[in-house]
mmCIF file with all atom_site columns, C-alpha atoms in Angstrom:
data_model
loop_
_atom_site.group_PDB
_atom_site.id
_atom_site.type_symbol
_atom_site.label_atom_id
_atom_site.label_alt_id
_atom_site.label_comp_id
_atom_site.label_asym_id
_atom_site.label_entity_id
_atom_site.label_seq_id
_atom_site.pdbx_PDB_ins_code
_atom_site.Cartn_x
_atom_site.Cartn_y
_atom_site.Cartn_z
_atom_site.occupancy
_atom_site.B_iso_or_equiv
_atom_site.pdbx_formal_charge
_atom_site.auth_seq_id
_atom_site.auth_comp_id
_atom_site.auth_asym_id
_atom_site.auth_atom_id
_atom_site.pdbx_PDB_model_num
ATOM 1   C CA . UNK A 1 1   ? 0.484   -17.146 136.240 1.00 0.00 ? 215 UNK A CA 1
ATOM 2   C CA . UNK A 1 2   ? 1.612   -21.019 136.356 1.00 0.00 ? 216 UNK A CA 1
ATOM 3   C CA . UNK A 1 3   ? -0.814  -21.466 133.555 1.00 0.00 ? 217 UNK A CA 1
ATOM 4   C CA . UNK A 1 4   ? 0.510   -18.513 131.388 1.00 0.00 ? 218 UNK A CA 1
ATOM 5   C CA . UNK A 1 5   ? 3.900   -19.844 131.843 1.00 0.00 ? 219 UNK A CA 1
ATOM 6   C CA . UNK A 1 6   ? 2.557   -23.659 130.990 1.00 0.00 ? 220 UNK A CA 1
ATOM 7   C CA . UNK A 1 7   ? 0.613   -22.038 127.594 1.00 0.00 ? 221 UNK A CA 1
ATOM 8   C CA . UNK A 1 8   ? 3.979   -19.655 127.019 1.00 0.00 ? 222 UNK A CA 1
ATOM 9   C CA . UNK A 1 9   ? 6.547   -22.478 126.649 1.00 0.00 ? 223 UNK A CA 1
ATOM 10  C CA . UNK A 1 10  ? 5.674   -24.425 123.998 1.00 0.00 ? 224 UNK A CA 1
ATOM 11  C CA . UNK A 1 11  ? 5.303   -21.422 122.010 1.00 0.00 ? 225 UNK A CA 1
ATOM 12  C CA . UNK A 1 12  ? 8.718   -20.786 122.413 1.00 0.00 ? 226 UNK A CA 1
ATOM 13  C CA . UNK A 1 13  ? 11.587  -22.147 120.254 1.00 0.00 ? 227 UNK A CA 1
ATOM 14  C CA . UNK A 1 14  ? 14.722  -24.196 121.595 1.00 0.00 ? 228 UNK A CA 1
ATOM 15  C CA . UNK A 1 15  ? 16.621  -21.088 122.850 1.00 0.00 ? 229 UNK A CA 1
ATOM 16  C CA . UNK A 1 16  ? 14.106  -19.023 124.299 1.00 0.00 ? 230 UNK A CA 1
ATOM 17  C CA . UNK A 1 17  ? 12.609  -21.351 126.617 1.00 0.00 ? 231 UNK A CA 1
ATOM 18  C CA . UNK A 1 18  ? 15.995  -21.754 128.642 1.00 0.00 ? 232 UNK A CA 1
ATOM 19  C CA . UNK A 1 19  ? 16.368  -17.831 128.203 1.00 0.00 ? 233 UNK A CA 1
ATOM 20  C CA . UNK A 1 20  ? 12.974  -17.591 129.971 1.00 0.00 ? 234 UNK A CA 1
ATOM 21  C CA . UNK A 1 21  ? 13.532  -20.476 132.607 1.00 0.00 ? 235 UNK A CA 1
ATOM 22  C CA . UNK A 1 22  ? 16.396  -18.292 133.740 1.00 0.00 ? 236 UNK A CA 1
ATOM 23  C CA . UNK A 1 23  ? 15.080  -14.813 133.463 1.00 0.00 ? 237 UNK A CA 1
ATOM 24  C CA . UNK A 1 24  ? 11.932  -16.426 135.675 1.00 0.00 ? 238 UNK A CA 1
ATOM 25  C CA . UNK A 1 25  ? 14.790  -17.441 137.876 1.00 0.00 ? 239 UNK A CA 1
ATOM 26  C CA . UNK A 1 26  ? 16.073  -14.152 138.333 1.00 0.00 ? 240 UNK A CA 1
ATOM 27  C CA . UNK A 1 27  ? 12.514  -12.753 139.039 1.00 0.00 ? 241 UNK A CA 1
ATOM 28  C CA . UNK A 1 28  ? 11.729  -15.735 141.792 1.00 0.00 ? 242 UNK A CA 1
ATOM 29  C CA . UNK A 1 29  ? 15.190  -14.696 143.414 1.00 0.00 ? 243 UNK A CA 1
ATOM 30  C CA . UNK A 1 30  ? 14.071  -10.704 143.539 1.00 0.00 ? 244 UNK A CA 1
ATOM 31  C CA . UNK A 1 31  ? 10.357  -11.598 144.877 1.00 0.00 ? 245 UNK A CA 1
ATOM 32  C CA . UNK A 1 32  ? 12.421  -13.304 147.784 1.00 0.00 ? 246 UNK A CA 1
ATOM 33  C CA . UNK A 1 33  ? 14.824  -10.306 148.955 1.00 0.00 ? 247 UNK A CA 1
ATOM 34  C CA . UNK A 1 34  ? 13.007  -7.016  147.562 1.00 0.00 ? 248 UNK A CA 1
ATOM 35  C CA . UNK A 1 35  ? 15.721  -5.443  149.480 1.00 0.00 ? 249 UNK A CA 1
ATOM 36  C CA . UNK A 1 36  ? 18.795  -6.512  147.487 1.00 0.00 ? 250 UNK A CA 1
ATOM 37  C CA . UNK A 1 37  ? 18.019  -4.316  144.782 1.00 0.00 ? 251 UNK A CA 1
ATOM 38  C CA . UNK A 1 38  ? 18.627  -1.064  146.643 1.00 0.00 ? 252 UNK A CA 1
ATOM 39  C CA . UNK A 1 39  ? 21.752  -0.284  145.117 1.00 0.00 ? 253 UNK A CA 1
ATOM 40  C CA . UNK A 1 40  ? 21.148  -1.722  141.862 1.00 0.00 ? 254 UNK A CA 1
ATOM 41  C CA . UNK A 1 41  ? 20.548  0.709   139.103 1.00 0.00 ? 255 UNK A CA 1
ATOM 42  C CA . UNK A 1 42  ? 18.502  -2.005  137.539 1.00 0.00 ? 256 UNK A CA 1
ATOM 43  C CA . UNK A 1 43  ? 17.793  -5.876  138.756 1.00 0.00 ? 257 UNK A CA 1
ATOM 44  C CA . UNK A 1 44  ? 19.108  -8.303  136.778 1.00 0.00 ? 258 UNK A CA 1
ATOM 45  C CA . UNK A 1 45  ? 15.125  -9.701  136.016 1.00 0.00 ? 259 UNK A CA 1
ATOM 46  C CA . UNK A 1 46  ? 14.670  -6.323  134.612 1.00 0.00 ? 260 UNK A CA 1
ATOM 47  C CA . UNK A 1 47  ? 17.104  -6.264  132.107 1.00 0.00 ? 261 UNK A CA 1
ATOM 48  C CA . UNK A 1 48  ? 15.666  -9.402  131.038 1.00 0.00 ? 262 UNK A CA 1
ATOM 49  C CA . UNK A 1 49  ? 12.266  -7.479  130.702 1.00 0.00 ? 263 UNK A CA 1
ATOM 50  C CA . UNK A 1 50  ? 13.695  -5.107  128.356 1.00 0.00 ? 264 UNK A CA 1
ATOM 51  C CA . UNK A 1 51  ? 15.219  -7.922  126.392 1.00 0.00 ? 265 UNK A CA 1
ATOM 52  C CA . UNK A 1 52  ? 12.326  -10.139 126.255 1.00 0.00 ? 266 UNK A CA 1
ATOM 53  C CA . UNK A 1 53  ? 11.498  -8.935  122.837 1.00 0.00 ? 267 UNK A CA 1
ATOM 54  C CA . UNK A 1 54  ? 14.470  -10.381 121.424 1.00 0.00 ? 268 UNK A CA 1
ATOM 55  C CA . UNK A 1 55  ? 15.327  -13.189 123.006 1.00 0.00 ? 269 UNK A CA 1
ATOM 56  C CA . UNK A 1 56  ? 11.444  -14.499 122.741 1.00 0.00 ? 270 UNK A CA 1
ATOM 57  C CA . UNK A 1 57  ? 10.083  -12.755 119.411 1.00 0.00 ? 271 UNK A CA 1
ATOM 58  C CA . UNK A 1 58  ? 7.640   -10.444 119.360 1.00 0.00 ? 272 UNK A CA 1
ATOM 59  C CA . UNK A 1 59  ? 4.544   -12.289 119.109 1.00 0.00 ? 273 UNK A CA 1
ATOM 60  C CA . UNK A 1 60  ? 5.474   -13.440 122.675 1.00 0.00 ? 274 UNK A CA 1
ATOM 61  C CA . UNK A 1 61  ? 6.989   -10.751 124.338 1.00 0.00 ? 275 UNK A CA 1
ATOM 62  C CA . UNK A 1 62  ? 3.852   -9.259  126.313 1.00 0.00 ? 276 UNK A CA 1
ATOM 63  C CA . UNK A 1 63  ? 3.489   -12.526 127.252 1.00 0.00 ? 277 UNK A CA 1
ATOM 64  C CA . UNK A 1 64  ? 6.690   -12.917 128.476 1.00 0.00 ? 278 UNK A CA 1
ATOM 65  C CA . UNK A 1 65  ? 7.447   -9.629  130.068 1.00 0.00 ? 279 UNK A CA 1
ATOM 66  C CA . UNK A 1 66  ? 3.797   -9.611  132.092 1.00 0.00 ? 280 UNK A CA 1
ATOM 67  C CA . UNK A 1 67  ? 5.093   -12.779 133.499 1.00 0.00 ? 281 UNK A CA 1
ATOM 68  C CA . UNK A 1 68  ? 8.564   -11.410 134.678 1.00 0.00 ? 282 UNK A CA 1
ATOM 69  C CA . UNK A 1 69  ? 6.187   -8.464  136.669 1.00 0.00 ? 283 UNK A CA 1
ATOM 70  C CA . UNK A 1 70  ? 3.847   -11.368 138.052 1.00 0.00 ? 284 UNK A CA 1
ATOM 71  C CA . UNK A 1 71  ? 6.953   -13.702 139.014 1.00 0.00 ? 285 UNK A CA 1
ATOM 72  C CA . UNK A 1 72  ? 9.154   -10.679 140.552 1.00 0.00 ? 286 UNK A CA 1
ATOM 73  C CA . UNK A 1 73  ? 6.319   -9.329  142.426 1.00 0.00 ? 287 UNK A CA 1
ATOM 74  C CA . UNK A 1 74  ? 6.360   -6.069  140.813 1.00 0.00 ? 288 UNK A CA 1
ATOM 75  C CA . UNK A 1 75  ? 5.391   -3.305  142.916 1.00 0.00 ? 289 UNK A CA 1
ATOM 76  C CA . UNK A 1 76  ? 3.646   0.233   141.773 1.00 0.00 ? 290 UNK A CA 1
ATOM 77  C CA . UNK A 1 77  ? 7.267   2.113   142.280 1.00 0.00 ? 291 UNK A CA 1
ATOM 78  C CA . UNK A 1 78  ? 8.542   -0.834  139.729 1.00 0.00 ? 292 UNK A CA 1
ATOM 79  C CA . UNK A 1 79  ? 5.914   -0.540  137.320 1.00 0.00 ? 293 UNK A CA 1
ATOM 80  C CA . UNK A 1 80  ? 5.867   3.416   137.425 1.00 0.00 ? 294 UNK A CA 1
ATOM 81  C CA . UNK A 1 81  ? 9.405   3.016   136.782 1.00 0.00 ? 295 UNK A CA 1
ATOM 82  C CA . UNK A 1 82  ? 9.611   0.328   134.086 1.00 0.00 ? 296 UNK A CA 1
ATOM 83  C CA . UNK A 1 83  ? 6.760   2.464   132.255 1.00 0.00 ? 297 UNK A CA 1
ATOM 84  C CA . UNK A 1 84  ? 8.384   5.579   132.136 1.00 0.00 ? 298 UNK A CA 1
ATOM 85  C CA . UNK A 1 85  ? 11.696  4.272   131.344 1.00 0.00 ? 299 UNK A CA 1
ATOM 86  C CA . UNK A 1 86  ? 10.991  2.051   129.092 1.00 0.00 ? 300 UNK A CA 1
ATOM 87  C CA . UNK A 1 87  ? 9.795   1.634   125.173 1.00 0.00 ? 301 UNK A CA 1
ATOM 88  C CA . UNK A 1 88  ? 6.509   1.608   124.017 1.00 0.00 ? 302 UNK A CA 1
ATOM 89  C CA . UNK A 1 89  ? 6.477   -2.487  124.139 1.00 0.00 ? 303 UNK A CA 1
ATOM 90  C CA . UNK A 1 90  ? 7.755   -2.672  127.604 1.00 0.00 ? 304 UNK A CA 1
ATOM 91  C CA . UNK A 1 91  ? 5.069   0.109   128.650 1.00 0.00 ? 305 UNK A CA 1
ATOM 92  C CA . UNK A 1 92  ? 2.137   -2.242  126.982 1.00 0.00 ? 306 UNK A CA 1
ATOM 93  C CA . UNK A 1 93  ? 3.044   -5.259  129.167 1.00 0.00 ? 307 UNK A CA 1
ATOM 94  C CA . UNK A 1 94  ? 3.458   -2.933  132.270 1.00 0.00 ? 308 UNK A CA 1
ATOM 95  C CA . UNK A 1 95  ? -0.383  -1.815  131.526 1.00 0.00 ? 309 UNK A CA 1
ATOM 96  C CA . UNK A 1 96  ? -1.416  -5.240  130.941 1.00 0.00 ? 310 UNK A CA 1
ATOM 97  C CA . UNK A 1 97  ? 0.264   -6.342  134.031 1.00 0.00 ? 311 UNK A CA 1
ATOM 98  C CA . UNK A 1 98  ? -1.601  -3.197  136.401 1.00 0.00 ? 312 UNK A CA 1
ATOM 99  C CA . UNK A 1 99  ? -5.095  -5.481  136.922 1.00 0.00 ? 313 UNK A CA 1
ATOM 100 C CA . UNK A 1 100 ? -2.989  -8.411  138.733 1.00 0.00 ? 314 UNK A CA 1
ATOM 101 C CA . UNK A 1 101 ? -0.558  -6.198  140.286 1.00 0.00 ? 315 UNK A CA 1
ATOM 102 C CA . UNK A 1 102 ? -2.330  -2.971  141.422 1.00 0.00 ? 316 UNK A CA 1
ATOM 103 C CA . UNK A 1 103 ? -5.461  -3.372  143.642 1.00 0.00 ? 317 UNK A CA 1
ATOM 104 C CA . UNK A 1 104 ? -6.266  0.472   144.146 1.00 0.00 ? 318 UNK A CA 1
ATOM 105 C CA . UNK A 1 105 ? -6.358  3.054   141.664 1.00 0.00 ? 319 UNK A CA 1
ATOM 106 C CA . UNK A 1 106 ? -3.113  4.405   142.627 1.00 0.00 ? 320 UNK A CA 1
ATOM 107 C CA . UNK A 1 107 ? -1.807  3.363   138.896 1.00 0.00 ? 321 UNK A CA 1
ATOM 108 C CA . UNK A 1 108 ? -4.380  5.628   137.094 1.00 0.00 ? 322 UNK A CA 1
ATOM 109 C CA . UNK A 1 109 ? -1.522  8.252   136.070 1.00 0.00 ? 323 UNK A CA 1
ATOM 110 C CA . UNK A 1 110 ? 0.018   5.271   133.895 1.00 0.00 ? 324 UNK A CA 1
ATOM 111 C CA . UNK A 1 111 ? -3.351  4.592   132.278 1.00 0.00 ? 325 UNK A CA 1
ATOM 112 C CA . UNK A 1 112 ? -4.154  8.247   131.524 1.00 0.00 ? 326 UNK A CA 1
ATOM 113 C CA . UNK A 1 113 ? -0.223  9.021   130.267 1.00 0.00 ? 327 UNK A CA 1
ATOM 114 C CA . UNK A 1 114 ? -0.646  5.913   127.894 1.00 0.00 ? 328 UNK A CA 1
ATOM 115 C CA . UNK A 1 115 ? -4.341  7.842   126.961 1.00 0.00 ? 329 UNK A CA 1
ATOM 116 C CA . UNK A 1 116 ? -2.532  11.094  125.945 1.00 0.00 ? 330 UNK A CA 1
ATOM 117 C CA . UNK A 1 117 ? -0.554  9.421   123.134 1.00 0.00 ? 331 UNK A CA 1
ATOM 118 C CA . UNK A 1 118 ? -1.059  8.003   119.681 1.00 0.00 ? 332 UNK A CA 1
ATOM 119 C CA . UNK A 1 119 ? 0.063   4.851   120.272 1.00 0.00 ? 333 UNK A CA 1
ATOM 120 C CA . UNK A 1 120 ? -3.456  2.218   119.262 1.00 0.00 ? 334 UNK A CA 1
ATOM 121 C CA . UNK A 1 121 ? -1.441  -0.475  120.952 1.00 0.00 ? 335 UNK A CA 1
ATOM 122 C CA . UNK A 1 122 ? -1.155  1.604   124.186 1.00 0.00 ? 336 UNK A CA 1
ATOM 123 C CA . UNK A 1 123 ? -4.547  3.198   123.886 1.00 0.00 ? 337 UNK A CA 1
ATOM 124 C CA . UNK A 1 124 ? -5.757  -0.730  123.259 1.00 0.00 ? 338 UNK A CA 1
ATOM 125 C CA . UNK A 1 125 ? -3.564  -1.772  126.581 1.00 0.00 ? 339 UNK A CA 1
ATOM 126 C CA . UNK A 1 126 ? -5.037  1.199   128.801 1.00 0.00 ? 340 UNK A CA 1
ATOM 127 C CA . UNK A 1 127 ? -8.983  0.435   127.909 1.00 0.00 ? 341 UNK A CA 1
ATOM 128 C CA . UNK A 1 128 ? -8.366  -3.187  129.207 1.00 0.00 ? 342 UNK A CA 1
ATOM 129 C CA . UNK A 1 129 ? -9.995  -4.469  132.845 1.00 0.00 ? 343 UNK A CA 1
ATOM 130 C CA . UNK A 1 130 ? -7.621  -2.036  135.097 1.00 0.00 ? 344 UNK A CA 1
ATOM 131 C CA . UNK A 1 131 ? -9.554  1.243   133.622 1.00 0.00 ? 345 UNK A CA 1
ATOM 132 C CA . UNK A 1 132 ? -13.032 -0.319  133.926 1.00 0.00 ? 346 UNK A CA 1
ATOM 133 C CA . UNK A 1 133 ? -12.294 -0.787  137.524 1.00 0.00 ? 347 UNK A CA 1
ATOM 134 C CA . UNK A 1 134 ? -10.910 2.838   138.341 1.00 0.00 ? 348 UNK A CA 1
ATOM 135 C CA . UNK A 1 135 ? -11.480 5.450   135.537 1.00 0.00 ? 349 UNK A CA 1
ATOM 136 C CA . UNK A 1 136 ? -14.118 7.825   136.727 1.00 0.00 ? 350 UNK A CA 1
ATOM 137 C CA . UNK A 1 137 ? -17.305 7.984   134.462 1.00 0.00 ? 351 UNK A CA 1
ATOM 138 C CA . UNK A 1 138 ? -15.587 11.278  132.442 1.00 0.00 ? 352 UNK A CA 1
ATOM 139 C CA . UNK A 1 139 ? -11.738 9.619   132.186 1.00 0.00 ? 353 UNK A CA 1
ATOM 140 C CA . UNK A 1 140 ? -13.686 6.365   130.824 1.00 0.00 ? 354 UNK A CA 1
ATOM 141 C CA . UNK A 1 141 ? -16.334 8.374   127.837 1.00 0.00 ? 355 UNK A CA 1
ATOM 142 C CA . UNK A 1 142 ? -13.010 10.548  126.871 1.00 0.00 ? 356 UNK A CA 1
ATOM 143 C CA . UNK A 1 143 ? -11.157 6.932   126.445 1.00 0.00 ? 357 UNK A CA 1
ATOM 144 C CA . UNK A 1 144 ? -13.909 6.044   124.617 1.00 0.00 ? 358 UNK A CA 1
ATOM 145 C CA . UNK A 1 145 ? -13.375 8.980   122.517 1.00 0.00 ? 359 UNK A CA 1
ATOM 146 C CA . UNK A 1 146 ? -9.757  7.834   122.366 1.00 0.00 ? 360 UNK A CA 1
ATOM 147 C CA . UNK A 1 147 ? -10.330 4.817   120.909 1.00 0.00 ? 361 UNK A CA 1
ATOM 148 C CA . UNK A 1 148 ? -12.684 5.682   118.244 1.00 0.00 ? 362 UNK A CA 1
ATOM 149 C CA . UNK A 1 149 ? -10.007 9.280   117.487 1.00 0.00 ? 363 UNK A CA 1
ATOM 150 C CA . UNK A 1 150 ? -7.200  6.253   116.893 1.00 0.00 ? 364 UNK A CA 1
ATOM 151 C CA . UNK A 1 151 ? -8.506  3.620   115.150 1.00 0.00 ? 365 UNK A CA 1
ATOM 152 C CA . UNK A 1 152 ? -8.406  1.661   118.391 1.00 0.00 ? 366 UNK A CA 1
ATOM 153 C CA . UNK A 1 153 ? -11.743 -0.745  117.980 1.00 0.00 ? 367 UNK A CA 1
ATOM 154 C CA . UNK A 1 154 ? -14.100 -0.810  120.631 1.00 0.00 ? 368 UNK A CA 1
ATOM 155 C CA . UNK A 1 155 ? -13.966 -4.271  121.427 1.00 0.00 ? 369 UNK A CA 1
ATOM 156 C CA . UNK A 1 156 ? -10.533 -3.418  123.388 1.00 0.00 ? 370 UNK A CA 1
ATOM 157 C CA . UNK A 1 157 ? -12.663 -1.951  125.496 1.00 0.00 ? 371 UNK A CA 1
ATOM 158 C CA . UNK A 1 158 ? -13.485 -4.314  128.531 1.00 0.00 ? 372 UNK A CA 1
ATOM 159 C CA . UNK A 1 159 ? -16.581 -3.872  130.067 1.00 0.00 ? 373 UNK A CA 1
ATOM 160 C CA . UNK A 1 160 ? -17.830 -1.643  127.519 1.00 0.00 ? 374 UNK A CA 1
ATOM 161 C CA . UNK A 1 161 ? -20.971 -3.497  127.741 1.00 0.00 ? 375 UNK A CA 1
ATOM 162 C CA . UNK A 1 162 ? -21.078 -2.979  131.717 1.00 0.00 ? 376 UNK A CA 1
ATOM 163 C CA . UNK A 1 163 ? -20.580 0.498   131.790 1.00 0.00 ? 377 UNK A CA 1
ATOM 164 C CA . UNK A 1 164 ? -22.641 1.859   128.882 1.00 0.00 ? 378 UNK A CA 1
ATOM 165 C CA . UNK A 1 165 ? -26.245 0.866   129.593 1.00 0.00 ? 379 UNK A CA 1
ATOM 166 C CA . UNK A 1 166 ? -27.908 4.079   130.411 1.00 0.00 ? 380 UNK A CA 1
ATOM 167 C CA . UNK A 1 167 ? -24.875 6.278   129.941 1.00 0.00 ? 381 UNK A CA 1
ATOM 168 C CA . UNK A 1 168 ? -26.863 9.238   128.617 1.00 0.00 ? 382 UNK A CA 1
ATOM 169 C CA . UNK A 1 169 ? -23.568 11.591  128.270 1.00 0.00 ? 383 UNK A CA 1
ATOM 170 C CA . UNK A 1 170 ? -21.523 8.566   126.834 1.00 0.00 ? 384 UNK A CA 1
ATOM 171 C CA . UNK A 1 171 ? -24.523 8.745   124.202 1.00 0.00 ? 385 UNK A CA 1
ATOM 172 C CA . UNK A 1 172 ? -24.723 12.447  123.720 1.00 0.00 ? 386 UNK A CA 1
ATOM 173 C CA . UNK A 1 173 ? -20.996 12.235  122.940 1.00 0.00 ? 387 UNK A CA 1
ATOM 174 C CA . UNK A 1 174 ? -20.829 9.279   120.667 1.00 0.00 ? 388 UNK A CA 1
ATOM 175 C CA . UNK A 1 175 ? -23.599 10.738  118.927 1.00 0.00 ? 389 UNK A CA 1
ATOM 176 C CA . UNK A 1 176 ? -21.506 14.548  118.218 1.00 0.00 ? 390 UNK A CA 1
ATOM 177 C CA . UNK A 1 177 ? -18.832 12.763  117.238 1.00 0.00 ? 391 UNK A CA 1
ATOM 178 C CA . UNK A 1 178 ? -20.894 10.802  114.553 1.00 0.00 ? 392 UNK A CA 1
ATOM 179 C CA . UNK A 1 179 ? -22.535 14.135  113.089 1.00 0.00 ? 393 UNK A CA 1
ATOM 180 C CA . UNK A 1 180 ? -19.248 15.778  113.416 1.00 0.00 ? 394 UNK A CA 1
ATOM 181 C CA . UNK A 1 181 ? -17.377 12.583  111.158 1.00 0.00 ? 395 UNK A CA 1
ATOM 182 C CA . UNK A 1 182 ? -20.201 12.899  108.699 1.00 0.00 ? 396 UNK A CA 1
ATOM 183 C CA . UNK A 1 183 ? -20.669 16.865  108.194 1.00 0.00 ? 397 UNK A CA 1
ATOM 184 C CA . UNK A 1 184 ? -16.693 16.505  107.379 1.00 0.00 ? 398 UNK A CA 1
ATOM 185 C CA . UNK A 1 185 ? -17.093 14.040  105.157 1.00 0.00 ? 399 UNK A CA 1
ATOM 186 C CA . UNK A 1 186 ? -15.323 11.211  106.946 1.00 0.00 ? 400 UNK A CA 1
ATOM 187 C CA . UNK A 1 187 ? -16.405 8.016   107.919 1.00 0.00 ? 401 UNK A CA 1
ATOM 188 C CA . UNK A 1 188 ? -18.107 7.021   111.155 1.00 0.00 ? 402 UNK A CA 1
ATOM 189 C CA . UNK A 1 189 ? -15.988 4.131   112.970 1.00 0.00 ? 403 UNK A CA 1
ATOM 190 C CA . UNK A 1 190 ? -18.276 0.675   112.477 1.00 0.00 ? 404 UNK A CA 1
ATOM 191 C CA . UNK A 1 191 ? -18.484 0.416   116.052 1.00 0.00 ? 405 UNK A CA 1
ATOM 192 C CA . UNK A 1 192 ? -19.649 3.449   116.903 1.00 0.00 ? 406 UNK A CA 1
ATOM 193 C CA . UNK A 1 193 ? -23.380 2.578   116.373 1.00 0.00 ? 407 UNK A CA 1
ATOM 194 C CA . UNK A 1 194 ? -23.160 -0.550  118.350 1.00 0.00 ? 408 UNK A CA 1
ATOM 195 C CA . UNK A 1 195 ? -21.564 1.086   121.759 1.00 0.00 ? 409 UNK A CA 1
ATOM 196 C CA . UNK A 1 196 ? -24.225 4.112   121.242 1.00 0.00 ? 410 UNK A CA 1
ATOM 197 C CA . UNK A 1 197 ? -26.728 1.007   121.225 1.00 0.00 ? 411 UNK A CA 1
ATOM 198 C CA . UNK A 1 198 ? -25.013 -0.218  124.163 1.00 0.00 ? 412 UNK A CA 1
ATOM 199 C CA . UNK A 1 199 ? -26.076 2.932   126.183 1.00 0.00 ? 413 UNK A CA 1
ATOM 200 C CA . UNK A 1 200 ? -29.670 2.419   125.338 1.00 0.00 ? 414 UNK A CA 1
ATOM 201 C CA . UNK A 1 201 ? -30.270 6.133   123.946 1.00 0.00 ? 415 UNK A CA 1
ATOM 202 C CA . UNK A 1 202 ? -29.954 6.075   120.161 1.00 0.00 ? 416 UNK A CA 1
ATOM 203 C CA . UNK A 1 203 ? -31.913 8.499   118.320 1.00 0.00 ? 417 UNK A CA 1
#
């Protein structure tokens, strides 16, 4: 995390690195007493969280948020809450923060909520290293599916090219989805050929 803060700050402009010095501040201060939050509606770090986006611009604000989880030691009642309370920005960083912060699967229900929606930049955050590690075979091929139903490109996926060699039923379904694209008249996603390559069972 010291080198995402060290790449972070000279990104920033004259008042958002001070606004992030102190925000990391906060989150230091939490990570020491955990337990002086217990009658805090919301820690003062987390506000900062949800501000991040404005105080830091946009291009920088996953950035910038995933750090304030790292820094305050975010645990999986945090996250869970921060997720489901939050917007759909401040739900991306919490996904991107689950590989660092979660060692189990015992985050999974975040990655399969952000799976249920629409949203390619939450679809794009839930395919990333966190669901290679814990999806089951099934969960992973529907996300897959996800991806390729939302415009997400495969190349979100990590460890697509891990998991797909000799995936016969990741094939089989790549491969209805194709026909089904074409007998509708639609276009099959450009990627599709290359991940049904990937599992070594083209037709």
């Amino acid at each position: 995390m010291t080198q995402l803060r060290d790449q972070l700050a000279p990104r920033l402009d004259a008042a958002a690195r001070p606004w992030l010095d102190a925000s990391l501040a906060l989150a230091e201060q939490a990570a020491a007493r955990p337990d002086d939050g217990d009658n805090v509606a919301f820690a003062p770090w987390e506000l900062r969280f949800a501000a991040a986006g404005r105080h830091c611009g946009q291009d920088h604000a996953d950035s910038v948020r995933v750090l304030l989880l790292h820094t305050a030691r975010a645990d999986l009642a945090t996250l869970t809450r921060l997720y489901h309370q939050g917007s759909a920005a401040e739900r991306r960083a919490v996904l991107l923060a689950l590989p660092e912060r979660v060692d189990g699967p015992d985050a999974l229900p975040l990655t399969e909520d952000a799976l249920r929606t629409n949203d390619t930049r939450l679809v794009a955050a839930a395919v990333g290293p966190y669901a290679t590690a814990h999806l089951d075979p099934h969960a992973w091929r529907h996300a897959i599916l996800k991806c390729l139903f939302t415009g997400v490109p495969l190349t979100a996926v990590d460890g697509l090219a891990r998991r797909a060699p000799g995936d016969a039923e990741l094939a089989r379904m790549l491969a209805d989805f194709a026909a089904e694209r074409t007998a509708a008249g639609r276009s099959v996603p450009a990627d599709l050929p290359h991940a049904l390559h990937l599992t070594g069972e083209e037709s």
